[in-house]
């Protein structure tokens, strides 16, 4: 069981209009892995997550998640989309937002009950958000809102967590908090985490592998293997230098 | 004063007005949450063409209202994904409909009073059969809203995640706009096409400023709608208020309560401001 990949992608192509966004992608990801997805804007990082969720259909090739094709409404997959700033006068509390993850997809009115409340508070506690459970979401900071979206994705106890740029909009301190939280979930509960990020540096100490996407191509492996001048130059199809300074990695190129 | 309540036309006004206030209170909350208040406004203007057309044909204006607002609701729902783009399209269709309405009114050779009542509402002149229609459609809308409550709220908050979780987002959007169309048609009888915002959005806008939780906000929104309607009707029929129209009182009350709430409701600032360090953005991107 352990050796079976939890996500397997074979010859995946996705074409949007004239543009080839993904070209013959092959991936195998195991249970409990923490994967950082990197690449320039428009490289298809969010598209890949949407294909996993069944929101988009592959043009060619196959995707298997836990042995099955992607479909909407799969509670074994948690998803938090790219974060937008919420309006301040939205009449919703933090616990309402997390509750959507539990039964927002069910028809009917849904009367408040004790068991539901316990479940919501439990997951809020897991993401260290208990102290603002009753606060209006519009009044929360970007980091707090991000934690709610992760809680919302976690409440069904998913095996796979797909997160689209959860760290953008956050300062370094709050980004670190979210990363610690995710590592804990990943290692303690063996949840597979796939996280789209802009900056690899805060993730370097924790990720198992990197998936770097550019120009419809991709490369996957440990950060040391993938984040090299040679591989990135090939992906971008233009000379790229990896510069290491102050314990950080910088991608430098003439055109990026 | 209470002797007045025995008049059937006043009873009719209270019954129809209350039903409309309840449904509008719920629909208004969702209009705000979904950022669709403009669509609500536009639907009423589109309904104006329907009502005026019905007058020309000699049909009950409510029928014209329902036909136009429901079909426009379906149209708007199917039409647009992107909200901004949609607003322009809605605006252009809305003005076409207002033009059509103007044409129908000029073709209509009956009492000018009836055209006036579409624009400004005549709850005190509502007929028994209109009360009946209002009751049926209000109850249907209420039941439909209860059935779609959770997924509608979920998709209003986050369309993408709702879709990933299997909520039929597009379908719900269309159903909701049909319900808005029905609610608008009912509300036009009370406050008229031009004052639709006072009943459809006013109570919900005040309520969401005061209560930051869905059920509480909806309950307050309904309460305020009922309050405005009842006090409005009461003032219009009593000796205190002179012979001024109900819709004026409702609009005035809605404004008089929203204004201080808007001015004095504290809007907490976001706690920590999200300061993106330009440092991290320049690296490895």
XYZ file of C-alpha atoms in Angstrom:
541
model
C 0.000 0.000 0.000
C 2.755 2.339 0.998
C 4.469 1.888 -2.346
C 1.401 2.723 -4.371
C 1.545 6.346 -5.475
C -1.393 8.366 -4.139
C -1.361 10.619 -7.192
C -0.286 9.376 -10.581
C -0.335 11.425 -13.758
C 0.385 9.852 -17.149
C 1.061 11.727 -20.397
C -1.148 14.589 -19.264
C -1.827 17.315 -21.834
C -4.010 20.332 -21.384
C -4.667 22.737 -24.213
C -6.595 25.976 -23.764
C -7.545 27.461 -27.112
C -4.274 27.567 -29.041
C -2.063 27.426 -26.005
C -0.505 24.205 -24.763
C -0.504 24.672 -21.018
C 0.599 21.182 -20.020
C 2.497 18.900 -22.333
C 3.010 15.195 -21.641
C 3.345 15.527 -17.927
C 4.160 12.453 -15.854
C 4.096 12.438 -12.066
C 3.976 10.028 -9.187
C 3.417 11.331 -5.705
C 3.345 9.269 -2.534
C 1.334 9.422 0.633
C 2.550 11.994 3.142
C 4.770 13.845 0.695
C 5.097 17.614 0.809
C 5.414 18.943 -2.729
C 6.148 22.552 -3.654
C 4.860 23.592 -7.074
C 6.898 26.420 -8.574
C 7.113 28.232 -11.860
C 6.418 31.533 -13.569
C 2.928 33.006 -13.925
C 0.857 31.221 -16.526
C 2.903 28.025 -16.318
C -0.228 26.039 -15.454
C 0.246 25.566 -11.715
C -3.353 26.450 -10.823
C -4.538 24.590 -13.915
C -2.893 21.421 -12.627
C -4.747 21.718 -9.312
C -8.032 22.316 -11.157
C -7.427 19.187 -13.221
C -6.914 17.237 -9.988
C -10.195 18.611 -8.648
C -12.184 17.699 -11.739
C -12.919 21.369 -12.456
C -11.119 20.997 -15.793
C -10.860 17.958 -18.057
C -7.508 16.795 -19.477
C -7.136 17.177 -23.223
C -5.155 13.944 -23.239
C -3.652 11.548 -20.740
C -4.848 10.344 -17.385
C -4.884 11.382 -13.746
C -5.463 9.016 -10.855
C -5.979 10.216 -7.311
C -6.205 7.422 -4.737
C -6.742 5.057 -7.630
C -9.647 6.961 -9.148
C -10.195 9.631 -11.787
C -10.707 13.163 -10.502
C -14.296 14.096 -9.726
C -15.996 17.025 -8.089
C -17.252 16.609 -4.556
C -14.527 14.167 -3.498
C -14.207 14.714 0.230
C -10.811 12.957 0.285
C -9.336 15.988 -1.439
C -9.138 19.326 0.337
C -8.653 22.499 -1.675
C -7.930 26.102 -0.810
C -7.880 28.408 -3.843
C -5.730 31.426 -4.432
C -6.698 33.829 -1.733
C -8.562 37.017 -2.402
C -9.086 39.660 0.232
C -12.568 39.307 1.671
C -14.940 42.209 1.859
C -15.139 43.713 5.295
C -18.930 43.743 5.501
C -19.470 40.115 4.647
C -21.909 38.808 7.249
C -20.081 35.552 7.942
C -18.069 34.380 10.925
C -14.926 32.308 10.824
C -16.847 29.218 11.964
C -19.426 29.708 9.181
C -16.685 29.624 6.576
C -15.204 26.436 8.007
C -18.708 24.941 8.198
C -19.047 25.276 4.422
C -16.322 22.662 4.103
C -18.394 20.271 6.196
C -21.888 20.541 4.741
C -22.008 23.528 2.397
C -22.551 21.140 -0.484
C -25.665 19.590 1.059
C -29.148 20.757 0.130
C -31.552 22.194 2.659
C -31.292 24.625 5.497
C -29.196 22.748 8.042
C -30.186 23.644 11.560
C -27.334 24.391 13.951
C -26.438 21.414 16.119
C -23.892 20.494 18.744
C -22.008 17.793 16.858
C -21.461 20.070 13.872
C -20.186 22.820 16.123
C -17.763 20.436 17.838
C -16.322 19.301 14.506
C -15.839 22.888 13.375
C -14.195 23.940 16.622
C -11.924 20.911 16.555
C -10.523 21.777 13.135
C -10.253 25.453 14.100
C -8.157 24.307 17.034
C -5.977 22.234 14.698
C -5.081 25.317 12.677
C -4.716 27.424 15.823
C -7.681 29.608 14.950
C -9.895 28.932 17.935
C -9.505 32.415 19.380
C -11.179 34.060 16.392
C -13.820 31.375 15.733
C -16.690 33.829 16.151
C -15.058 36.828 14.487
C -16.451 38.203 11.217
C -14.207 36.969 8.404
C -13.927 40.407 6.850
C -12.172 41.672 9.965
C -9.450 39.030 9.949
C -5.942 39.486 8.633
C -4.685 37.753 5.506
C -2.906 35.075 7.544
C -5.967 34.415 9.666
C -8.196 34.135 6.610
C -5.701 31.748 5.058
C -5.819 29.521 8.121
C -9.610 29.424 7.845
C -9.442 28.319 4.231
C -7.043 25.552 5.229
C -9.383 24.551 8.060
C -12.266 24.514 5.589
C -10.268 22.181 3.338
C -9.258 19.978 6.285
C -12.613 19.424 7.930
C -13.485 16.367 5.826
C -10.181 14.692 6.799
C -8.780 14.646 3.281
C -5.849 12.479 2.175
C -4.669 15.097 -0.292
C -4.451 18.826 0.332
C -4.180 21.132 -2.694
C -3.230 24.709 -1.832
C -2.945 27.481 -4.387
C -0.513 30.170 -3.256
C -1.419 30.097 0.428
C 1.689 32.104 1.256
C 1.349 35.029 -1.130
C -0.021 38.097 0.660
C 1.559 36.953 3.906
C 4.579 38.412 5.625
C 7.451 36.081 6.466
C 6.286 35.520 10.016
C 2.759 34.483 9.039
C 4.036 32.413 6.142
C 6.223 30.479 8.592
C 3.206 29.799 10.814
C 1.234 28.358 7.916
C 4.199 26.246 6.807
C 4.668 24.787 10.306
C 1.002 23.958 10.422
C 1.157 22.181 7.061
C 4.277 20.197 7.935
C 2.578 19.012 11.089
C -0.501 17.862 9.178
C 1.623 16.290 6.508
C 3.826 14.262 8.820
C 1.408 13.445 11.651
C -1.617 12.570 9.559
C 0.211 11.450 6.447
C -1.688 13.993 4.343
C -0.138 14.606 0.940
C 0.316 18.350 0.521
C 0.736 20.049 -2.852
C 1.416 23.722 -2.440
C 1.736 26.277 -5.216
C 4.197 28.985 -4.246
C 5.888 32.015 -5.689
C 8.955 31.858 -3.537
C 10.665 28.579 -2.740
C 12.829 29.894 0.087
C 10.463 29.613 3.043
C 9.611 26.087 1.855
C 13.154 24.783 1.318
C 13.629 23.236 4.775
C 10.330 21.336 4.668
C 9.440 20.169 1.180
C 10.248 16.652 0.034
C 10.213 17.436 -3.654
C 9.735 20.348 -6.037
C 7.616 20.354 -9.157
C 8.898 23.134 -11.387
C 6.658 24.092 -14.298
C 7.480 26.381 -17.230
C 6.557 26.572 -20.901
C 4.346 23.505 -20.742
C 7.285 21.441 -19.465
C 7.990 20.297 -15.947
C 10.711 18.806 -13.784
C 10.305 17.063 -10.481
C 12.713 16.023 -7.780
C 14.407 17.190 -4.616
C 15.090 20.940 -4.534
C 18.829 20.330 -4.941
C 18.297 18.336 -8.103
C 15.654 20.495 -9.777
C 16.699 23.988 -8.830
C 19.850 23.991 -10.898
C 20.932 26.354 -13.637
C 21.009 23.490 -16.091
C 17.483 22.156 -15.536
C 15.827 25.548 -15.299
C 17.587 26.796 -18.431
C 16.151 23.804 -20.241
C 12.643 24.419 -18.898
C 12.644 28.131 -19.668
C 14.509 27.547 -22.910
C 16.729 30.486 -22.108
C 19.888 30.847 -19.977
C 19.016 30.833 -16.270
C 21.360 31.113 -13.325
C 20.658 29.829 -9.849
C 22.287 32.105 -7.336
C 22.670 31.009 -3.740
C 23.178 33.785 -1.258
C 22.340 34.272 2.414
C 20.957 30.716 2.546
C 18.419 31.620 -0.071
C 17.988 30.600 -3.664
C 17.466 33.170 -6.387
C 16.474 32.421 -9.941
C 18.088 34.908 -12.267
C 17.592 35.156 -15.991
C 17.765 37.700 -18.766
C 14.046 37.529 -19.454
C 12.528 36.780 -16.076
C -57.219 53.557 14.459
C -57.778 49.823 14.868
C -61.173 50.219 13.307
C -59.320 50.888 10.065
C -57.904 47.351 10.182
C -61.352 46.008 9.464
C -61.307 47.415 5.962
C -60.478 44.624 3.506
C -58.143 46.840 1.462
C -56.050 47.536 4.545
C -55.997 43.875 5.506
C -54.880 43.044 1.987
C -52.113 45.614 2.230
C -50.823 44.185 5.505
C -50.918 40.578 4.294
C -49.206 41.237 0.948
C -46.755 43.721 2.466
C -45.695 41.283 5.199
C -45.174 38.382 2.794
C -43.066 40.532 0.514
C -41.012 41.915 3.406
C -40.141 38.418 4.624
C -39.012 37.085 1.258
C -37.232 40.315 0.287
C -35.356 40.232 3.598
C -33.840 36.833 2.776
C -33.207 37.507 -0.911
C -31.618 40.843 -0.026
C -29.034 39.159 2.193
C -27.969 36.885 -0.654
C -27.947 39.756 -3.168
C -25.473 41.556 -0.922
C -23.341 38.484 -0.262
C -23.171 37.669 -3.968
C -22.521 41.285 -4.968
C -25.608 41.253 -7.175
C -27.569 44.230 -5.872
C -27.341 45.900 -9.269
C -28.954 42.871 -10.904
C -31.836 43.209 -8.438
C -32.231 46.853 -9.381
C -32.073 46.035 -13.102
C -34.641 43.246 -12.812
C -37.175 45.696 -11.446
C -36.644 48.043 -14.395
C -36.932 45.142 -16.791
C -40.129 44.210 -14.965
C -41.435 47.710 -15.668
C -41.585 46.919 -19.409
C -43.471 43.718 -18.577
C -45.974 45.463 -16.353
C -46.549 48.287 -18.851
C -46.891 45.770 -21.681
C -49.458 43.853 -19.643
C -51.464 47.076 -19.206
C -51.545 47.582 -22.984
C -52.717 44.011 -23.467
C -55.285 44.389 -20.716
C -53.635 41.728 -18.521
C -52.867 41.965 -14.802
C -49.510 43.842 -14.516
C -48.234 41.240 -12.011
C -48.339 38.659 -14.797
C -46.247 40.904 -17.054
C -43.828 41.558 -14.201
C -43.367 37.864 -13.473
C -42.866 36.907 -17.110
C -40.255 39.595 -17.717
C -38.320 39.345 -14.454
C -38.171 35.546 -14.484
C -36.981 35.334 -18.077
C -34.490 38.149 -17.481
C -33.288 36.335 -14.339
C -32.644 33.164 -16.330
C -30.926 35.242 -19.032
C -28.622 37.085 -16.651
C -27.835 33.849 -14.825
C -26.853 31.980 -17.990
C -25.175 34.935 -19.642
C -22.281 36.006 -17.592
C -19.512 34.519 -15.562
C -17.566 37.665 -14.936
C -19.408 40.146 -12.817
C -18.070 43.415 -14.184
C -18.752 42.506 -17.751
C -22.168 41.349 -16.760
C -23.060 44.680 -15.167
C -22.541 46.504 -18.444
C -24.642 43.985 -20.337
C -27.351 44.139 -17.699
C -27.300 47.937 -17.833
C -27.736 48.018 -21.591
C -30.580 45.509 -21.531
C -32.152 47.399 -18.634
C -32.225 50.699 -20.507
C -33.699 48.991 -23.580
C -36.451 47.651 -21.345
C -37.081 51.055 -19.797
C -37.445 52.445 -23.333
C -39.914 49.690 -24.165
C -41.787 50.490 -20.980
C -42.010 54.143 -22.027
C -43.408 53.041 -25.387
C -46.016 50.778 -23.780
C -47.096 53.508 -21.390
C -47.639 55.921 -24.277
C -49.625 53.250 -26.137
C -51.754 52.627 -23.087
C -54.793 54.840 -23.209
C -56.270 53.937 -19.830
C -55.848 55.623 -16.463
C -52.459 57.248 -15.935
C -52.826 56.213 -12.307
C -52.094 52.596 -13.184
C -48.807 53.465 -14.823
C -47.947 55.589 -11.811
C -48.665 52.667 -9.514
C -46.138 50.474 -11.352
C -43.474 53.085 -10.799
C -44.240 53.888 -7.180
C -46.370 51.013 -5.909
C -49.893 51.023 -4.576
C -50.054 48.549 -1.786
C -53.258 50.122 -0.497
C -54.973 49.452 -3.809
C -53.891 45.834 -4.101
C -56.681 43.513 -5.241
C -57.762 40.288 -3.612
C -56.463 38.264 -6.554
C -53.076 40.017 -6.384
C -52.850 39.166 -2.693
C -53.518 35.568 -3.657
C -50.789 35.595 -6.317
C -48.394 37.272 -3.886
C -49.103 34.648 -1.232
C -48.491 31.729 -3.584
C -45.264 33.084 -5.051
C -43.912 34.266 -1.704
C -44.442 30.869 -0.124
C -42.860 29.121 -3.136
C -39.851 31.429 -3.039
C -39.486 30.925 0.694
C -39.549 27.132 0.366
C -37.107 27.215 -2.557
C -34.706 29.396 -0.560
C -34.827 26.944 2.346
C -34.027 24.063 -0.009
C -30.973 25.722 -1.564
C -29.867 27.644 1.529
C -26.544 25.923 2.329
C -25.118 25.463 -1.166
C -26.291 28.959 -2.140
C -24.475 30.494 0.802
C -21.381 28.378 0.150
C -21.235 29.353 -3.515
C -21.911 32.999 -2.673
C -18.820 32.954 -0.482
C -16.507 30.965 -2.700
C -17.702 29.793 -6.067
C -14.576 27.839 -6.922
C -14.335 25.747 -3.775
C -18.084 25.149 -3.848
C -17.748 23.855 -7.393
C -14.843 21.619 -6.403
C -17.008 20.222 -3.619
C -19.690 19.288 -6.122
C -22.124 22.202 -5.770
C -23.885 22.902 -9.105
C -22.800 26.526 -9.047
C -24.158 27.666 -12.420
C -27.559 26.083 -11.862
C -27.837 27.607 -8.390
C -26.951 31.015 -9.829
C -29.807 30.765 -12.318
C -32.278 29.465 -9.731
C -31.352 32.300 -7.405
C -31.884 34.970 -10.069
C -35.291 33.478 -10.872
C -36.148 33.806 -7.179
C -34.888 37.402 -7.273
C -37.142 37.999 -10.286
C -40.170 36.678 -8.404
C -39.323 38.684 -5.292
C -38.879 41.840 -7.358
C -42.267 41.287 -9.008
C -43.897 40.938 -5.607
C -42.065 43.927 -4.159
C -43.056 46.195 -7.061
C -46.633 46.021 -5.836
C -45.595 47.469 -2.494
C -42.962 50.087 -3.343
C -42.962 50.210 -7.144
C -40.226 49.757 -9.706
C -38.263 52.860 -8.806
C -38.106 52.262 -5.066
C -37.264 48.566 -5.173
C -33.974 49.036 -3.337
C -35.710 50.233 -0.168
C -37.351 46.882 0.389
C -35.017 44.515 -1.433
C -31.639 45.803 -0.293
C -32.262 48.407 2.435
C -33.175 46.063 5.318
C -30.429 43.549 4.467
C -27.812 46.290 4.109
C -28.670 47.640 7.557
C -28.798 44.156 9.079
C -25.405 43.025 7.754
C -23.841 46.145 9.224
C -25.118 45.199 12.659
C -24.910 41.405 12.704
C -21.999 39.513 11.194
C -23.547 36.097 11.069
C -25.899 34.720 8.396
C -28.935 33.599 10.388
C -28.926 36.614 12.671
C -28.458 39.017 9.782
C -31.306 37.420 7.829
C -33.601 37.485 10.876
C -32.871 41.178 11.467
C -33.296 41.906 7.771
C -36.771 40.324 7.822
C -37.651 42.177 11.007
C -36.613 45.537 9.544
C -38.509 44.856 6.319
C -41.659 44.065 8.290
C -41.143 47.114 10.483
C -40.759 49.508 7.538
C -43.770 48.031 5.764
C -46.071 48.016 8.770
C -45.112 51.473 9.969
C -45.325 52.744 6.384
C -48.835 51.422 5.880
C -49.870 52.598 9.327
C -48.617 56.152 8.761
C -50.242 56.340 5.354
C -53.698 55.354 6.594
C -53.638 57.129 9.941
C -54.403 60.763 10.538
C -50.866 61.460 11.702
C -49.189 61.069 8.375
C -51.435 63.000 6.041
C -52.275 61.379 2.762
C -48.745 60.547 1.688
C -47.933 57.346 -0.180
C -46.835 54.187 1.639
C -43.775 53.832 -0.587
C -42.546 57.244 0.527
C -42.727 56.222 4.176
C -40.991 52.918 3.543
C -38.185 54.599 1.591
C -37.821 57.309 4.242
C -37.713 54.789 7.106
C -35.267 52.570 5.281
C -32.973 55.544 4.765
C -33.472 56.987 8.243
C -32.385 53.729 9.847
C -29.589 52.874 7.420
C -27.914 56.267 7.716
C -27.064 56.280 11.434
C -26.157 52.575 11.312
C -23.814 53.237 8.420
C -22.282 56.222 10.179
C -21.903 54.738 13.622
C -21.426 51.018 13.150
C -17.825 50.439 13.957
C -15.860 48.857 11.234
C -12.932 47.246 12.881
C -9.831 47.575 10.819
C -8.220 44.375 9.665
C -6.047 43.257 12.519
C -2.535 42.921 11.227
C -1.976 44.369 7.882
C -0.587 42.027 5.384
C 2.742 43.467 4.470
C 4.256 41.534 1.649
C 7.966 41.855 1.840
C 9.339 42.907 -1.486
C 12.382 40.896 -0.565
C 10.787 37.493 -0.832
C 8.956 38.338 -4.020
C 12.089 39.051 -5.948
C 13.583 35.702 -5.185
C 12.972 32.424 -6.982
C 10.000 33.550 -8.942
